[in-house]
XYZ file of C-alpha atoms in Angstrom:
301
model
C 0.040 -0.184 0.144
C 1.537 3.027 -1.150
C 1.924 6.127 1.261
C -1.027 8.434 -0.110
C -3.310 5.322 0.046
C -2.480 5.218 3.964
C -2.816 8.518 4.468
C -6.384 8.593 2.546
C -7.380 5.660 4.397
C -6.165 6.929 7.917
C -8.178 10.280 7.064
C -11.336 8.952 6.125
C -11.117 6.747 9.533
C -10.779 10.013 11.083
C -13.795 11.200 9.409
C -15.781 7.926 10.177
C -15.011 8.350 14.482
C -15.757 12.516 14.315
C -19.035 11.492 12.808
C -19.774 8.649 14.869
C -18.867 11.231 18.062
C -21.027 13.622 16.646
C -23.945 11.441 16.182
C -23.710 10.076 19.609
C -23.624 13.445 21.302
C -27.135 14.918 19.169
C -29.255 12.744 21.656
C -27.643 13.826 24.759
C -27.257 17.573 23.522
C -31.167 17.405 22.748
C -32.089 15.936 26.106
C -30.141 18.495 28.083
C -32.111 21.198 25.909
C -35.345 19.831 26.630
C -34.528 19.540 30.378
C -33.051 22.920 30.495
C -35.684 24.771 28.748
C -37.594 27.649 30.742
C -40.704 26.863 28.762
C -43.974 25.410 30.755
C -44.742 23.685 27.970
C -43.541 19.693 27.614
C -41.457 20.909 24.561
C -38.586 23.089 23.027
C -37.897 23.778 19.364
C -33.951 25.162 18.706
C -33.291 26.549 15.387
C -30.060 27.158 13.791
C -28.971 27.660 9.944
C -27.454 24.469 9.984
C -29.921 22.322 12.320
C -33.230 22.457 13.734
C -34.832 20.049 16.844
C -37.846 20.050 18.056
C -38.483 18.075 21.444
C -41.160 16.922 23.045
C -42.796 14.378 25.700
C -44.928 12.026 25.007
C -46.794 9.495 26.026
C -48.369 6.146 24.943
C -51.640 7.942 24.749
C -50.333 10.966 23.376
C -47.755 9.966 20.713
C -49.857 7.577 18.376
C -50.788 10.082 15.294
C -49.035 13.223 16.645
C -47.234 14.966 13.827
C -43.789 16.903 14.149
C -43.322 19.820 11.657
C -39.996 21.650 10.863
C -40.111 24.255 8.398
C -35.907 24.566 8.500
C -33.722 24.542 7.200
C -35.139 21.562 5.055
C -38.563 21.121 5.228
C -39.542 18.084 7.456
C -43.047 16.227 8.813
C -43.178 13.768 10.529
C -46.516 11.646 11.712
C -46.483 8.400 13.747
C -48.740 5.559 13.291
C -51.852 4.122 15.822
C -51.511 3.419 18.906
C -52.000 -0.427 18.466
C -48.621 -0.406 16.350
C -46.755 1.615 19.126
C -48.277 0.172 21.758
C -45.636 -3.194 22.243
C -42.810 -1.063 22.004
C -43.575 1.597 24.673
C -45.286 -0.735 27.139
C -41.850 -1.785 27.947
C -40.933 1.664 29.139
C -44.287 1.416 31.443
C -46.296 4.541 31.641
C -43.033 6.922 32.206
C -43.279 9.538 28.725
C -40.510 9.502 26.287
C -38.767 12.158 24.338
C -39.735 12.709 20.715
C -36.289 13.858 18.791
C -37.042 15.376 15.835
C -34.137 17.206 13.865
C -33.306 18.357 10.094
C -30.118 19.104 8.652
C -29.011 21.848 6.627
C -26.717 19.504 4.978
C -25.923 15.865 4.727
C -23.740 15.185 7.650
C -22.517 11.935 6.221
C -21.083 13.277 2.544
C -17.637 13.161 3.887
C -17.930 9.437 4.133
C -18.399 9.538 0.419
C -21.371 7.578 -1.221
C -24.635 8.451 -2.237
C -25.092 12.315 -1.958
C -28.600 13.379 -0.210
C -30.494 16.439 -0.141
C -32.209 16.373 2.644
C -31.579 14.575 5.730
C -33.410 14.279 8.974
C -33.062 12.367 12.472
C -36.204 10.930 14.281
C -35.625 9.406 17.278
C -37.419 7.836 20.643
C -35.641 8.171 24.073
C -36.627 6.889 27.228
C -35.347 7.590 30.899
C -33.178 4.562 30.627
C -31.834 5.380 27.314
C -32.776 5.181 23.270
C -36.040 3.207 22.671
C -35.240 0.865 19.401
C -38.204 1.315 16.825
C -37.669 -1.308 14.106
C -40.309 -3.462 12.580
C -43.298 -1.397 13.057
C -46.772 -3.195 11.753
C -47.640 0.488 10.605
C -45.448 3.123 8.912
C -44.324 6.149 10.164
C -44.728 8.835 7.898
C -41.824 10.912 6.776
C -42.427 13.793 4.329
C -39.099 15.526 2.977
C -38.563 18.725 1.465
C -41.378 20.998 0.038
C -39.189 24.308 -1.619
C -37.814 23.427 -4.684
C -39.220 20.566 -7.108
C -36.953 17.889 -7.883
C -36.952 18.122 -11.523
C -37.812 21.607 -13.286
C -37.433 20.250 -16.995
C -40.922 19.776 -18.035
C -41.968 18.611 -21.470
C -44.333 21.135 -23.079
C -47.118 19.212 -25.396
C -49.800 20.579 -27.583
C -53.207 19.302 -26.485
C -54.515 20.073 -29.901
C -52.860 16.812 -31.197
C -54.492 13.498 -30.084
C -51.151 11.408 -29.424
C -47.889 11.848 -27.908
C -44.372 9.815 -27.066
C -41.812 10.537 -25.157
C -38.915 8.439 -23.962
C -37.741 8.167 -20.694
C -33.905 6.325 -19.375
C -34.312 4.521 -16.363
C -31.103 4.909 -14.323
C -31.856 3.236 -11.211
C -33.542 0.370 -9.683
C -33.563 1.567 -5.730
C -35.713 4.933 -6.939
C -39.197 5.642 -7.688
C -40.098 7.337 -10.806
C -42.250 10.138 -10.665
C -44.725 10.988 -13.734
C -45.881 14.377 -13.230
C -48.690 15.925 -15.468
C -49.926 19.792 -15.281
C -52.538 20.910 -17.643
C -53.332 24.431 -18.327
C -57.407 23.263 -18.414
C -59.503 20.894 -18.483
C -58.006 18.036 -20.068
C -59.063 14.273 -20.384
C -55.911 12.336 -21.122
C -54.655 8.453 -20.854
C -50.898 8.197 -19.860
C -49.070 4.477 -20.580
C -45.624 3.728 -19.358
C -43.722 0.862 -20.607
C -40.532 -0.487 -22.331
C -39.880 1.008 -25.002
C -39.728 -2.269 -27.091
C -42.647 -3.350 -26.160
C -46.543 -2.473 -26.656
C -48.028 -0.760 -23.512
C -50.902 -3.446 -23.737
C -48.299 -6.265 -23.434
C -46.491 -4.745 -20.076
C -47.971 -1.349 -18.656
C -46.501 0.097 -15.558
C -48.309 2.846 -15.760
C -51.934 3.215 -17.486
C -53.782 6.161 -15.971
C -56.645 8.552 -17.159
C -56.553 12.378 -16.122
C -58.572 14.108 -14.112
C -59.122 11.853 -11.536
C -59.559 12.498 -7.931
C -57.861 15.589 -6.559
C -54.241 17.866 -7.662
C -51.334 15.601 -5.524
C -50.289 19.112 -5.620
C -51.648 22.708 -7.067
C -52.049 22.481 -10.412
C -50.661 18.731 -11.118
C -51.540 15.206 -11.320
C -48.345 12.778 -9.894
C -47.856 9.265 -10.212
C -45.227 7.094 -7.912
C -44.192 3.999 -10.228
C -41.942 2.116 -7.331
C -38.854 0.412 -7.711
C -40.340 -2.965 -7.284
C -42.326 -2.252 -10.333
C -39.436 -1.533 -12.569
C -36.464 -4.079 -11.288
C -38.143 -6.957 -13.390
C -38.214 -5.158 -16.384
C -34.703 -3.472 -15.396
C -32.428 -0.455 -16.527
C -32.718 1.086 -20.073
C -34.888 3.018 -22.179
C -38.928 3.425 -21.699
C -41.802 5.164 -23.773
C -44.467 7.432 -21.838
C -47.196 7.717 -24.426
C -50.501 9.873 -24.013
C -53.985 9.888 -25.524
C -55.808 12.810 -25.848
C -59.512 12.356 -25.544
C -61.404 13.499 -28.250
C -63.887 15.818 -26.533
C -60.218 17.574 -25.272
C -58.414 18.078 -27.905
C -57.470 21.808 -28.374
C -58.784 22.456 -25.296
C -55.518 23.497 -23.487
C -51.818 22.294 -23.371
C -50.058 20.366 -20.928
C -46.275 19.291 -19.544
C -45.174 16.128 -18.369
C -42.214 16.147 -15.980
C -40.056 13.110 -15.400
C -38.250 12.495 -12.283
C -36.741 10.144 -9.550
C -37.127 9.965 -5.922
C -35.690 7.675 -3.015
C -36.127 6.715 0.525
C -32.752 6.151 2.656
C -32.059 5.563 5.889
C -28.329 5.688 7.125
C -27.218 1.952 7.791
C -24.513 2.693 10.952
C -22.908 -0.722 10.681
C -22.448 -0.308 6.894
C -21.726 2.718 6.834
C -24.223 3.401 4.029
C -27.314 4.779 3.245
C -29.812 1.943 2.255
C -33.581 1.663 0.888
C -34.412 -1.615 3.231
C -37.357 -0.807 5.608
C -38.752 2.279 3.818
C -40.651 3.117 0.617
C -41.729 6.009 -1.435
C -45.243 6.673 -0.825
C -47.851 7.568 -3.312
C -48.351 11.255 -1.708
C -44.907 12.104 -3.217
C -44.669 15.108 -5.885
C -41.856 16.857 -7.594
C -41.205 19.223 -4.139
C -41.481 16.674 -1.018
C -40.673 13.031 -1.082
C -43.592 11.210 1.302
C -41.295 8.675 3.115
C -43.185 5.132 4.545
C -40.385 3.499 6.972
C -41.103 0.663 9.927
C -38.221 2.203 11.703
C -36.368 5.229 13.228
C -33.106 6.185 12.164
C -31.361 9.183 9.740
C -33.282 9.872 6.887
């Protein structure tokens, strides 16, 4: 091994050690902030340009379905599942309240270790008087919504509604992330979308087949569909075709734009020192502006 490689490896180990110390200190600092708060309310929120954290005390009856929102530095909303899902875990700590610790980071603290870069990073944990509460394998998922300011992808394809049929090529480059298909019409428009591998007919292997309008907007002025990675994995990476057919009664009534983007939900696996998607999935309410993550455990996301 060369001296340069040895030095690089030593620097990496130092970064890992420094990160481990920082992450271990975070819950202790959060607990100290709550205990040292002069507020009569059983919660406290501390904001800074680098990190915002909210801390609150909850019981087995008040925690289910409770939500926590941090608008800065990266928008974050956390909603816990029902009492039946949390009760078996909280029962182990008796009737004493547990501390909910939620934090939003301005930057990815794991970026110096290399690997996948994350646009939004949050920390969600529960802590009892005797130490951390391990939350994993929940029968119901914790809802974690990240983002909310900028769209995932701002390059939209503008289409003329006076035409009856359209087709555009989509390049799938990741089988870990979900695919988002967003349609934004300028007026009332009835179209049918089909997403399928480029060399196969939509009727033979269709990943998405839907008609607009259906239900309400997923976000203001747009419909968004989420194609989960498990639907893409059997077909693999490569080029897909997104075709659109405008209903005759809608032709000429307005234009619309189609945006294709990808997004994923990951948690930090401390033993592997890497981001992993196991136990989390992209929720159906994800949009170009925010990602809804549904997870069976608590961690860094």
